[in-house]
Structures are given as C-alpha cells and as structure tokens.
Short mmCIF file of N, CA, C and O in Angstrom, two decimals:
data_model
loop_
_atom_site.label_atom_id
_atom_site.label_comp_id
_atom_site.label_asym_id
_atom_site.label_seq_id
_atom_site.Cartn_x
_atom_site.Cartn_y
_atom_site.Cartn_z
N MET A 1 -148.04 184.60 -77.96
CA MET A 1 -149.26 184.78 -79.05
C MET A 1 -148.62 185.92 -80.22
O MET A 1 -148.14 187.38 -79.34
N GLU A 2 -148.86 185.78 -81.04
CA GLU A 2 -148.89 186.41 -82.70
C GLU A 2 -149.44 188.35 -82.15
O GLU A 2 -150.61 188.01 -81.82
N ILE A 3 -148.27 189.03 -82.46
CA ILE A 3 -149.48 190.62 -82.71
C ILE A 3 -150.42 190.76 -83.64
O ILE A 3 -149.86 190.66 -84.97
N LYS A 4 -151.59 190.59 -83.78
CA LYS A 4 -151.70 190.50 -85.19
C LYS A 4 -152.02 192.44 -85.52
O LYS A 4 -151.99 193.42 -84.60
N THR A 5 -152.18 192.66 -87.01
CA THR A 5 -152.09 193.66 -87.25
C THR A 5 -153.44 194.16 -87.34
O THR A 5 -154.65 193.73 -87.08
N THR A 6 -153.23 195.99 -87.84
CA THR A 6 -155.13 196.23 -86.75
C THR A 6 -155.59 196.70 -88.85
O THR A 6 -156.73 195.70 -88.64
N GLU A 7 -154.93 195.94 -89.26
CA GLU A 7 -155.85 195.34 -91.04
C GLU A 7 -156.76 193.69 -90.22
O GLU A 7 -157.81 194.01 -90.91
N GLU A 8 -155.75 192.97 -89.93
CA GLU A 8 -156.48 191.55 -89.40
C GLU A 8 -157.62 191.98 -88.34
O GLU A 8 -158.56 191.03 -88.54
N LEU A 9 -157.00 192.66 -87.25
CA LEU A 9 -158.30 192.50 -86.21
C LEU A 9 -159.17 193.26 -86.97
O LEU A 9 -160.65 192.94 -86.82
N ASN A 10 -159.39 193.74 -87.72
CA ASN A 10 -160.00 194.88 -88.83
C ASN A 10 -161.47 193.94 -89.74
O ASN A 10 -162.37 193.54 -89.55
N HIS A 11 -160.79 192.91 -90.42
CA HIS A 11 -161.26 191.87 -90.96
C HIS A 11 -162.18 190.84 -89.75
O HIS A 11 -162.64 190.87 -89.78
N GLU A 12 -161.40 190.71 -88.83
CA GLU A 12 -162.26 189.78 -87.85
C GLU A 12 -162.94 190.07 -87.13
O GLU A 12 -164.11 189.51 -86.95
N ILE A 13 -162.88 191.37 -86.62
CA ILE A 13 -164.62 191.82 -86.47
C ILE A 13 -165.76 191.80 -87.46
O ILE A 13 -167.53 191.97 -86.79
N LYS A 14 -165.82 192.03 -88.31
CA LYS A 14 -166.40 191.93 -89.52
C LYS A 14 -167.53 191.11 -89.32
O LYS A 14 -168.22 190.94 -89.88
N ALA A 15 -166.76 189.82 -89.43
CA ALA A 15 -166.76 189.00 -89.73
C ALA A 15 -167.28 187.76 -88.62
O ALA A 15 -168.10 187.01 -88.29
N ALA A 16 -167.07 189.01 -87.11
CA ALA A 16 -167.27 188.65 -86.05
C ALA A 16 -169.46 188.63 -85.83
O ALA A 16 -169.65 189.01 -86.36
N THR A 17 -170.12 187.41 -84.86
CA THR A 17 -171.11 187.39 -84.74
C THR A 17 -171.56 187.45 -83.68
O THR A 17 -172.37 187.41 -83.25
N ASP A 18 -170.12 187.68 -82.35
CA ASP A 18 -170.70 187.89 -80.91
C ASP A 18 -169.34 188.24 -80.70
O ASP A 18 -167.91 188.14 -80.75
N ILE A 19 -169.52 189.78 -80.22
CA ILE A 19 -167.94 190.98 -79.70
C ILE A 19 -167.32 190.47 -78.63
O ILE A 19 -166.51 190.15 -78.32
N GLU A 20 -168.34 189.75 -77.91
CA GLU A 20 -167.88 189.38 -76.43
C GLU A 20 -166.20 188.13 -76.86
O GLU A 20 -165.56 187.84 -76.10
N ASP A 21 -166.44 187.00 -77.87
CA ASP A 21 -166.07 186.45 -78.36
C ASP A 21 -165.00 187.00 -79.26
O ASP A 21 -163.66 186.00 -78.75
N TYR A 22 -164.80 188.01 -79.94
CA TYR A 22 -163.88 188.78 -80.36
C TYR A 22 -162.98 189.28 -79.67
O TYR A 22 -161.63 188.69 -79.65
N LEU A 23 -163.22 189.61 -78.81
CA LEU A 23 -162.53 190.75 -77.33
C LEU A 23 -161.77 189.53 -76.47
O LEU A 23 -161.11 189.83 -75.96
N ARG A 24 -162.60 188.19 -76.39
CA ARG A 24 -161.89 187.28 -75.65
C ARG A 24 -160.54 186.84 -76.30
O ARG A 24 -159.24 186.54 -76.17
N GLN A 25 -161.08 186.55 -77.14
CA GLN A 25 -160.29 185.88 -78.62
C GLN A 25 -158.67 187.10 -78.64
O GLN A 25 -157.63 186.74 -79.56
N ASN A 26 -158.84 188.02 -78.43
CA ASN A 26 -158.35 188.86 -79.54
C ASN A 26 -157.43 190.09 -77.62
O ASN A 26 -157.49 190.71 -78.46
N ARG A 27 -157.68 188.88 -76.73
CA ARG A 27 -157.03 190.25 -75.34
C ARG A 27 -155.77 190.97 -75.15
O ARG A 27 -155.35 192.08 -75.02
N GLU A 28 -155.25 189.66 -76.46
CA GLU A 28 -153.75 190.17 -76.19
C GLU A 28 -153.10 191.29 -77.05
O GLU A 28 -152.69 192.08 -77.07
N ASN A 29 -154.38 191.57 -78.08
CA ASN A 29 -154.25 192.74 -79.40
C ASN A 29 -154.92 193.46 -78.88
O ASN A 29 -154.91 194.68 -79.95
N MET A 30 -155.41 193.95 -77.58
CA MET A 30 -155.69 195.33 -77.62
C MET A 30 -155.78 196.11 -76.51
O MET A 30 -154.18 196.07 -76.04
N LEU A 31 -154.94 197.45 -76.97
CA LEU A 31 -154.47 197.79 -76.36
C LEU A 31 -154.77 198.09 -74.67
O LEU A 31 -156.15 198.46 -74.52
N THR A 32 -154.10 198.22 -73.60
CA THR A 32 -154.21 197.90 -72.17
C THR A 32 -153.09 199.03 -71.34
O THR A 32 -153.77 199.33 -70.17
N GLN A 33 -152.17 199.68 -72.17
CA GLN A 33 -151.77 200.43 -71.02
C GLN A 33 -152.20 202.13 -71.98
O GLN A 33 -152.79 202.50 -72.43
N ASN A 34 -152.12 202.47 -70.41
CA ASN A 34 -152.70 204.29 -70.32
C ASN A 34 -151.58 205.27 -70.49
O ASN A 34 -150.08 204.35 -70.40
N LEU A 35 -151.31 205.97 -71.24
CA LEU A 35 -150.74 207.15 -71.74
C LEU A 35 -148.77 207.35 -70.45
O LEU A 35 -148.19 206.84 -71.01
N SER A 36 -149.50 207.63 -69.42
CA SER A 36 -148.02 207.60 -68.63
C SER A 36 -147.71 205.93 -68.32
O SER A 36 -146.34 206.16 -68.67
N GLN A 37 -148.06 204.80 -68.36
CA GLN A 37 -147.16 203.71 -67.93
C GLN A 37 -147.07 203.43 -69.68
O GLN A 37 -145.45 202.93 -69.64
N HIS A 38 -147.46 203.93 -70.52
CA HIS A 38 -146.57 203.41 -71.99
C HIS A 38 -145.44 204.64 -71.77
O HIS A 38 -144.68 203.96 -72.42
N LEU A 39 -145.13 205.78 -71.58
CA LEU A 39 -144.53 206.84 -71.74
C LEU A 39 -143.31 206.08 -70.89
O LEU A 39 -142.17 206.53 -71.27
N GLU A 40 -143.54 205.81 -69.88
CA GLU A 40 -142.42 205.07 -68.84
C GLU A 40 -141.97 204.56 -69.49
O GLU A 40 -140.87 203.92 -69.51
N LYS A 41 -142.57 203.49 -70.04
CA LYS A 41 -142.02 202.44 -71.03
C LYS A 41 -141.12 202.67 -71.88
O LYS A 41 -139.57 201.99 -72.40
N LEU A 42 -141.56 203.51 -72.59
CA LEU A 42 -140.65 204.06 -73.73
C LEU A 42 -139.37 204.69 -72.92
O LEU A 42 -138.46 204.93 -73.84
N LEU A 43 -139.28 205.64 -72.11
CA LEU A 43 -138.06 206.01 -71.06
C LEU A 43 -137.12 205.32 -70.98
O LEU A 43 -136.23 204.86 -71.44
N ALA A 44 -137.85 203.74 -70.64
CA ALA A 44 -136.48 202.74 -70.24
C ALA A 44 -136.31 201.71 -71.74
O ALA A 44 -134.82 201.80 -71.63
N GLN A 45 -137.02 201.95 -72.62
CA GLN A 45 -136.58 201.42 -73.60
C GLN A 45 -135.69 202.66 -74.75
O GLN A 45 -134.42 201.69 -75.06
N LYS A 46 -135.85 203.51 -74.12
CA LYS A 46 -135.19 204.45 -75.13
C LYS A 46 -133.92 205.10 -73.84
O LYS A 46 -132.44 205.65 -74.93
N GLY A 47 -133.45 204.37 -72.64
CA GLY A 47 -132.86 204.84 -71.83
C GLY A 47 -132.83 206.58 -71.67
O GLY A 47 -131.15 206.64 -71.36
N LEU A 48 -133.67 206.94 -70.86
CA LEU A 48 -133.93 208.23 -71.33
C LEU A 48 -134.12 208.88 -70.10
O LEU A 48 -134.81 207.77 -69.46
N ASN A 49 -134.24 209.71 -69.43
CA ASN A 49 -135.23 210.53 -68.21
C ASN A 49 -135.85 211.43 -68.71
O ASN A 49 -135.76 211.46 -69.73
N ARG A 50 -136.73 211.35 -67.42
CA ARG A 50 -138.02 212.16 -67.69
C ARG A 50 -137.00 214.24 -68.88
O ARG A 50 -137.52 215.02 -69.05
N ALA A 51 -136.19 214.54 -67.99
CA ALA A 51 -135.55 215.43 -67.85
C ALA A 51 -135.18 216.23 -68.98
O ALA A 51 -135.05 216.70 -70.11
N GLN A 52 -134.73 214.77 -69.45
CA GLN A 52 -133.86 214.88 -70.75
C GLN A 52 -135.06 215.07 -72.10
O GLN A 52 -135.08 216.08 -72.97
N VAL A 53 -136.11 214.09 -71.98
CA VAL A 53 -136.95 213.81 -72.82
C VAL A 53 -137.73 215.83 -72.79
O VAL A 53 -137.94 216.44 -73.49
N ILE A 54 -137.67 216.60 -71.39
CA ILE A 54 -138.51 217.53 -71.90
C ILE A 54 -137.27 218.78 -72.51
O ILE A 54 -138.28 219.36 -72.84
N ARG A 55 -135.94 218.47 -72.38
CA ARG A 55 -135.15 219.89 -72.73
C ARG A 55 -135.56 219.03 -74.31
O ARG A 55 -135.69 219.80 -75.10
N GLY A 56 -135.19 218.30 -74.73
CA GLY A 56 -135.83 217.82 -75.65
C GLY A 56 -136.60 217.71 -77.19
O GLY A 56 -137.04 217.99 -77.77
N SER A 57 -138.38 217.95 -75.76
CA SER A 57 -139.58 218.95 -76.51
C SER A 57 -139.58 220.20 -76.67
O SER A 57 -141.06 220.46 -76.92
N LEU A 58 -139.31 220.65 -75.58
CA LEU A 58 -139.31 222.26 -75.89
C LEU A 58 -140.85 222.63 -74.38
O LEU A 58 -141.29 223.55 -74.47
N LEU A 59 -141.24 221.69 -74.29
CA LEU A 59 -142.21 221.36 -73.26
C LEU A 59 -142.00 222.02 -71.82
O LEU A 59 -140.88 222.57 -71.33
N ASP A 60 -143.22 223.07 -70.98
CA ASP A 60 -143.26 223.12 -69.96
C ASP A 60 -142.76 222.52 -68.93
O ASP A 60 -143.49 221.14 -69.42
N ARG A 61 -141.26 222.99 -68.26
CA ARG A 61 -141.19 221.70 -67.06
C ARG A 61 -141.93 220.96 -66.31
O ARG A 61 -142.32 219.92 -66.67
N THR A 62 -142.79 221.81 -65.69
CA THR A 62 -143.66 221.49 -64.54
C THR A 62 -145.52 220.51 -65.85
O THR A 62 -145.66 219.26 -65.17
N TYR A 63 -145.64 221.27 -66.50
CA TYR A 63 -146.27 220.71 -66.89
C TYR A 63 -146.25 218.96 -67.62
O TYR A 63 -147.25 218.32 -68.22
N ALA A 64 -144.78 218.94 -68.48
CA ALA A 64 -144.53 216.99 -68.68
C ALA A 64 -144.46 217.00 -68.05
O ALA A 64 -145.20 215.47 -68.47
N TYR A 65 -144.21 217.15 -66.70
CA TYR A 65 -144.35 216.12 -65.91
C TYR A 65 -144.58 215.67 -65.40
O TYR A 65 -145.50 214.63 -64.55
N GLN A 66 -146.39 216.73 -65.62
CA GLN A 66 -147.74 216.41 -64.80
C GLN A 66 -148.12 215.58 -66.10
O GLN A 66 -148.59 214.52 -65.89
N ILE A 67 -148.11 215.31 -67.91
CA ILE A 67 -148.48 214.36 -68.77
C ILE A 67 -148.02 213.03 -68.24
O ILE A 67 -148.32 212.10 -67.63
N PHE A 68 -146.06 212.83 -67.44
CA PHE A 68 -145.57 211.73 -67.01
C PHE A 68 -146.25 211.23 -66.12
O PHE A 68 -146.31 209.95 -66.15
N SER A 69 -146.52 211.89 -64.94
CA SER A 69 -147.04 211.99 -63.97
C SER A 69 -148.90 211.09 -64.09
O SER A 69 -149.48 210.51 -63.55
N GLY A 70 -149.65 211.21 -65.26
CA GLY A 70 -151.63 211.32 -65.69
C GLY A 70 -151.67 211.96 -64.62
O GLY A 70 -153.17 211.84 -64.91
N GLU A 71 -151.17 213.47 -64.44
CA GLU A 71 -151.83 214.24 -64.06
C GLU A 71 -152.71 215.10 -65.48
O GLU A 71 -154.38 215.83 -64.75
N LYS A 72 -152.14 215.13 -65.83
CA LYS A 72 -152.76 216.04 -67.13
C LYS A 72 -152.83 215.48 -68.68
O LYS A 72 -151.82 214.46 -69.34
N SER A 73 -153.27 215.48 -68.84
CA SER A 73 -153.93 214.79 -70.68
C SER A 73 -153.63 216.18 -71.43
O SER A 73 -154.56 216.71 -71.82
N PRO A 74 -152.39 215.62 -72.17
CA PRO A 74 -151.74 216.45 -73.13
C PRO A 74 -152.76 216.58 -74.02
O PRO A 74 -153.28 215.89 -74.72
N SER A 75 -152.66 217.83 -75.38
CA SER A 75 -153.33 217.37 -76.48
C SER A 75 -152.77 216.84 -77.72
O SER A 75 -150.71 216.83 -76.83
N ARG A 76 -152.75 217.08 -78.75
CA ARG A 76 -152.15 215.53 -79.55
C ARG A 76 -150.72 217.40 -79.84
O ARG A 76 -150.21 216.59 -80.18
N ASP A 77 -150.46 218.19 -80.19
CA ASP A 77 -149.28 218.85 -80.34
C ASP A 77 -148.87 218.75 -79.01
O ASP A 77 -147.23 218.86 -79.40
N LYS A 78 -149.02 219.07 -78.20
CA LYS A 78 -147.98 218.43 -76.85
C LYS A 78 -147.29 216.93 -77.10
O LYS A 78 -146.28 217.07 -76.07
N LEU A 79 -147.98 216.08 -77.29
CA LEU A 79 -147.44 215.06 -77.50
C LEU A 79 -146.57 214.44 -78.59
O LEU A 79 -145.04 213.63 -77.87
N LEU A 80 -147.07 214.97 -79.40
CA LEU A 80 -145.28 215.58 -80.76
C LEU A 80 -144.56 216.19 -80.14
O LEU A 80 -143.27 215.47 -81.10
N ALA A 81 -145.08 216.52 -79.31
CA ALA A 81 -143.19 217.29 -78.90
C ALA A 81 -142.50 216.68 -78.03
O ALA A 81 -141.27 216.65 -77.94
N LEU A 82 -143.35 215.82 -77.43
CA LEU A 82 -142.94 214.27 -76.61
C LEU A 82 -142.18 213.45 -77.56
O LEU A 82 -141.05 213.11 -76.73
N ALA A 83 -142.99 213.39 -78.37
CA ALA A 83 -142.24 212.18 -79.72
C ALA A 83 -141.03 212.92 -79.97
O ALA A 83 -140.47 212.00 -80.08
N PHE A 84 -140.53 214.14 -79.81
CA PHE A 84 -139.84 214.06 -80.61
C PHE A 84 -138.56 214.75 -79.10
O PHE A 84 -137.00 214.50 -79.70
N GLY A 85 -139.08 214.35 -77.57
CA GLY A 85 -138.61 214.49 -77.34
C GLY A 85 -138.06 213.16 -76.75
O GLY A 85 -136.48 212.92 -76.42
N LEU A 86 -138.20 212.60 -77.56
CA LEU A 86 -138.17 210.98 -76.74
C LEU A 86 -137.47 210.12 -78.25
O LEU A 86 -136.78 209.28 -77.91
N GLY A 87 -137.39 210.46 -79.67
CA GLY A 87 -136.32 210.90 -80.01
C GLY A 87 -137.15 209.47 -80.82
O GLY A 87 -136.96 207.88 -81.14
N LEU A 88 -138.66 209.53 -81.17
CA LEU A 88 -139.63 207.73 -81.44
C LEU A 88 -139.45 208.19 -83.09
O LEU A 88 -139.56 209.46 -83.72
N THR A 89 -139.95 206.85 -83.68
CA THR A 89 -139.85 206.52 -85.04
C THR A 89 -141.33 207.07 -85.38
O THR A 89 -142.17 207.30 -84.27
N ASP A 90 -141.82 207.29 -86.59
CA ASP A 90 -143.20 207.90 -86.64
C ASP A 90 -144.43 206.74 -85.90
O ASP A 90 -145.19 207.37 -86.00
N GLU A 91 -143.70 205.22 -86.58
CA GLU A 91 -144.82 204.11 -85.81
C GLU A 91 -144.26 204.18 -84.82
O GLU A 91 -145.84 203.92 -83.75
N GLU A 92 -143.74 204.52 -83.90
CA GLU A 92 -144.01 204.80 -82.31
C GLU A 92 -145.36 205.44 -81.96
O GLU A 92 -145.22 205.79 -81.02
N THR A 93 -144.73 206.84 -82.77
CA THR A 93 -145.23 207.78 -82.48
C THR A 93 -146.74 207.31 -82.76
O THR A 93 -147.76 208.36 -81.90
N GLN A 94 -147.65 207.63 -83.65
CA GLN A 94 -148.80 207.16 -84.12
C GLN A 94 -149.49 205.21 -82.75
O GLN A 94 -150.26 206.27 -82.27
N LYS A 95 -148.17 205.27 -82.51
CA LYS A 95 -148.89 204.12 -81.05
C LYS A 95 -149.23 204.90 -80.04
O LYS A 95 -150.05 205.19 -79.68
N MET A 96 -148.32 205.86 -79.85
CA MET A 96 -148.66 206.73 -78.64
C MET A 96 -149.90 207.90 -78.96
O MET A 96 -150.86 208.03 -77.87
N LEU A 97 -149.72 208.16 -80.14
CA LEU A 97 -150.96 209.15 -80.11
C LEU A 97 -152.23 208.15 -80.28
O LEU A 97 -153.48 208.61 -79.46
N LYS A 98 -152.40 206.79 -80.59
CA LYS A 98 -153.57 205.62 -80.64
C LYS A 98 -153.83 205.36 -79.40
O LYS A 98 -154.69 206.10 -78.59
N ILE A 99 -152.69 205.07 -77.90
CA ILE A 99 -152.61 204.57 -76.48
C ILE A 99 -153.60 206.40 -75.98
O ILE A 99 -154.06 205.93 -74.89
N SER A 100 -153.33 207.20 -76.45
CA SER A 100 -153.74 208.66 -75.74
C SER A 100 -155.22 208.61 -76.71
O SER A 100 -155.39 210.47 -76.13
N TYR A 101 -155.29 208.26 -77.34
CA TYR A 101 -156.58 208.72 -78.19
C TYR A 101 -157.20 209.87 -78.58
O TYR A 101 -157.47 210.15 -79.02
N ASN A 102 -155.87 209.81 -79.43
CA ASN A 102 -155.77 211.66 -80.36
C ASN A 102 -154.91 210.52 -81.66
O ASN A 102 -155.58 209.50 -81.97
N ARG A 103 -155.97 211.65 -82.61
CA ARG A 103 -155.71 211.44 -84.03
C ARG A 103 -154.35 211.09 -84.18
O ARG A 103 -153.83 212.03 -83.88
N GLU A 104 -154.07 209.95 -85.11
CA GLU A 104 -153.10 209.74 -85.78
C GLU A 104 -151.99 210.93 -86.79
O GLU A 104 -153.63 211.16 -87.65
N LEU A 105 -151.45 210.95 -86.69
CA LEU A 105 -150.69 211.84 -88.23
C LEU A 105 -151.32 210.79 -89.51
O LEU A 105 -151.08 210.34 -89.60
N TYR A 106 -151.33 211.62 -90.37
CA TYR A 106 -152.17 211.97 -91.96
C TYR A 106 -151.32 212.72 -92.89
O TYR A 106 -151.77 213.45 -92.99
N VAL A 107 -150.84 211.57 -93.70
CA VAL A 107 -150.26 211.89 -94.87
C VAL A 107 -150.60 212.75 -95.57
O VAL A 107 -149.79 213.91 -96.00
N ARG A 108 -152.27 212.75 -96.14
CA ARG A 108 -153.00 213.80 -96.73
C ARG A 108 -152.95 215.04 -96.09
O ARG A 108 -153.70 216.49 -96.75
N ASP A 109 -152.56 215.61 -95.04
CA ASP A 109 -152.56 216.64 -94.04
C ASP A 109 -151.36 217.17 -93.94
O ASP A 109 -150.27 216.73 -93.79
N ALA A 110 -151.45 218.30 -94.87
CA ALA A 110 -149.59 219.24 -94.74
C ALA A 110 -149.44 219.80 -93.69
O ALA A 110 -147.91 218.89 -93.46
N ARG A 111 -149.94 219.47 -92.12
CA ARG A 111 -149.00 219.98 -90.88
C ARG A 111 -148.73 218.24 -90.41
O ARG A 111 -147.42 218.39 -90.05
N ASP A 112 -149.40 217.51 -90.45
CA ASP A 112 -149.00 215.92 -90.03
C ASP A 112 -147.78 215.73 -91.19
O ASP A 112 -147.01 214.81 -91.07
N ALA A 113 -148.09 215.62 -92.57
CA ALA A 113 -146.56 215.38 -93.43
C ALA A 113 -145.32 215.85 -93.59
O ALA A 113 -144.72 215.02 -92.91
N LEU A 114 -145.55 217.04 -92.98
CA LEU A 114 -144.03 218.18 -92.41
C LEU A 114 -143.79 217.14 -91.10
O LEU A 114 -142.60 216.79 -90.84
N ILE A 115 -144.80 216.67 -89.65
CA ILE A 115 -144.49 216.21 -89.06
C ILE A 115 -143.78 214.45 -89.31
O ILE A 115 -142.28 213.95 -88.69
N LEU A 116 -144.68 214.33 -89.77
CA LEU A 116 -144.24 212.97 -90.97
C LEU A 116 -142.89 212.42 -90.86
O LEU A 116 -142.26 211.71 -90.81
N PHE A 117 -142.47 213.59 -91.94
CA PHE A 117 -141.50 213.58 -92.69
C PHE A 117 -140.06 213.94 -91.50
O PHE A 117 -139.03 213.21 -91.35
N ALA A 118 -140.35 215.24 -90.21
CA ALA A 118 -139.56 215.06 -89.48
C ALA A 118 -138.76 214.15 -89.10
O ALA A 118 -138.09 213.68 -88.35
N LEU A 119 -140.41 213.18 -88.06
CA LEU A 119 -139.94 211.98 -87.83
C LEU A 119 -139.02 210.85 -88.09
O LEU A 119 -138.40 210.02 -87.45
N GLN A 120 -139.70 210.41 -88.93
CA GLN A 120 -138.21 209.85 -90.45
C GLN A 120 -137.39 210.34 -90.59
O GLN A 120 -136.63 209.19 -90.72
N HIS A 121 -136.95 211.18 -90.79
CA HIS A 121 -135.73 211.84 -90.84
C HIS A 121 -134.84 212.25 -89.63
O HIS A 121 -134.07 212.99 -89.95
N ARG A 122 -135.73 211.67 -88.20
CA ARG A 122 -134.91 212.08 -87.32
C ARG A 122 -134.19 213.18 -87.70
O ARG A 122 -133.37 213.87 -86.89
N LYS A 123 -135.65 214.45 -87.62
CA LYS A 123 -134.92 215.85 -87.08
C LYS A 123 -135.70 216.05 -85.95
O LYS A 123 -136.02 215.34 -84.86
N THR A 124 -135.27 217.35 -85.68
CA THR A 124 -135.38 217.52 -84.08
C THR A 124 -136.32 218.31 -84.44
O THR A 124 -136.98 218.74 -84.67
N ILE A 125 -136.96 218.56 -82.48
CA ILE A 125 -137.80 219.93 -82.91
C ILE A 125 -138.38 220.71 -83.22
O ILE A 125 -138.52 221.48 -83.59
N LEU A 126 -136.76 221.67 -83.03
CA LEU A 126 -136.12 222.67 -83.35
C LEU A 126 -136.87 222.65 -85.33
O LEU A 126 -136.99 223.84 -85.78
N GLU A 127 -135.49 221.55 -85.35
CA GLU A 127 -135.89 221.85 -87.03
C GLU A 127 -137.17 221.90 -87.65
O GLU A 127 -138.33 222.69 -88.34
N VAL A 128 -138.04 220.96 -86.91
CA VAL A 128 -139.62 220.45 -87.21
C VAL A 128 -139.62 222.16 -87.42
O VAL A 128 -140.95 222.30 -88.08
N ASN A 129 -140.35 222.47 -86.25
CA ASN A 129 -140.76 223.77 -86.12
C ASN A 129 -139.90 225.04 -86.90
O ASN A 129 -141.08 226.11 -87.87
N GLU A 130 -138.77 225.03 -87.48
CA GLU A 130 -138.67 226.04 -88.09
C GLU A 130 -139.16 225.24 -89.22
O GLU A 130 -139.73 226.90 -90.43
N SER A 131 -139.85 224.09 -89.59
CA SER A 131 -140.32 223.73 -91.44
C SER A 131 -142.28 224.08 -91.12
O SER A 131 -142.27 224.76 -91.87
N LEU A 132 -142.32 223.94 -90.06
CA LEU A 132 -143.57 224.09 -89.78
C LEU A 132 -143.98 225.73 -89.62
O LEU A 132 -145.12 225.99 -90.07
N TYR A 133 -143.27 226.57 -89.30
CA TYR A 133 -142.77 228.05 -89.26
C TYR A 133 -143.10 228.70 -90.15
O TYR A 133 -143.78 229.45 -90.91
N ASP A 134 -142.06 228.18 -91.55
CA ASP A 134 -141.56 228.25 -93.08
C ASP A 134 -143.26 228.04 -93.17
O ASP A 134 -143.61 228.92 -94.29
N HIS A 135 -143.65 227.54 -92.95
CA HIS A 135 -145.16 226.59 -93.78
C HIS A 135 -146.04 227.06 -92.80
O HIS A 135 -147.60 227.05 -93.50
N GLY A 136 -146.37 228.14 -92.97
CA GLY A 136 -147.59 228.69 -91.72
C GLY A 136 -148.52 228.45 -91.56
O GLY A 136 -149.22 227.95 -90.07
N PHE A 137 -147.67 227.13 -90.71
CA PHE A 137 -147.96 225.68 -89.72
C PHE A 137 -147.32 226.29 -88.29
O PHE A 137 -146.53 226.79 -87.77
N ALA A 138 -148.53 226.05 -86.93
CA ALA A 138 -148.75 226.33 -85.04
C ALA A 138 -147.53 224.91 -84.82
O ALA A 138 -147.42 224.46 -85.20
N VAL A 139 -146.62 226.04 -84.66
CA VAL A 139 -144.81 225.05 -83.48
C VAL A 139 -145.57 223.74 -83.13
O VAL A 139 -146.48 224.52 -82.32
N LEU A 140 -144.90 223.15 -82.72
CA LEU A 140 -145.26 222.11 -81.47
C LEU A 140 -144.10 222.72 -80.00
O LEU A 140 -142.89 223.53 -80.10
N GLY A 141 -144.92 222.84 -78.96
CA GLY A 141 -143.76 222.38 -77.61
C GLY A 141 -143.66 224.16 -77.20
O GLY A 141 -143.21 223.72 -76.09
N SER A 142 -144.44 224.94 -77.30
CA SER A 142 -144.87 225.91 -76.76
C SER A 142 -145.53 226.07 -75.44
O SER A 142 -146.28 224.59 -75.91
N SER A 143 -145.30 226.26 -74.65
CA SER A 143 -145.97 226.78 -73.10
C SER A 143 -147.46 226.09 -73.19
O SER A 143 -147.62 226.48 -75.04
N TYR A 144 -148.06 225.61 -72.06
CA TYR A 144 -149.45 225.59 -72.38
C TYR A 144 -150.58 226.11 -73.62
O TYR A 144 -150.93 225.95 -73.98
#
C-alpha cells in the first residue's frame, strides 16, 4: 500500500462522511509506533548505539537512557538534542516530533529556523548551540 501525504489525508478527512470508514481505509497511514519503538528503529537504521547517540546529544546519560526505554517523556528540546545525536535529517526530526506529540519545527519561528538550518546542513549539536547562543536563544542538550 502506498503511504499518503498529510495533505492527501487532510483532503480525505474533509470529504469523509464516516470517521470509522476513514480510519479503516487509512489504517496503514496512521502513526502506530510509540517514541521508544521509533527511537529503536532509528538506531538500527543509522547503525548507531545508544551511547553514541547520547554522546552526540549532550544529554544526561541516565535521563537519555530513560527516554530510550520509554520511562521518560522528553521535552521538545531534549528530542531535538537526540535528533542531532542520531544525525537525523529535518524530515526525520519532524516525524520524531510528531510521533512524540510535540510541535514540529516551524520556519517562521527564528529559533526553529536556526535548528532547521543546522539539521539541513548536517551541523553538530555544538554548532547549533553556538548559533542559538549567539542569537540569544536557549541551547539544546543541557541536563534535565
């Protein structure tokens, strides 16, 4: 089955007369993984282990392991730090934010724009933090 775009799904739900039919027809297009499962899938796809990602994210080791195990529900900034540790693209980061029920990065928000730019240009968390700091924004990856 072909995965539909969000735009296609939005069009279909507007035209739907029965939510049950819509859900049944689009079961394969719904988010079904929880954050912990998604992070495990990303680790496998990227060929990384948790320790490597945690070092690259600048997160507290214990807290980060609790995120991976599903014990902690991280803030948006903690997830963004993990995105840099995982070496995610901007699209992969947006998907992770959606799965975790966090607000996606928004290009009209100056802080988000700096983070998106860093993701698109494959910057490290240290590089994005320097840019965030230089522009007077909170940095990513600090403890709790």
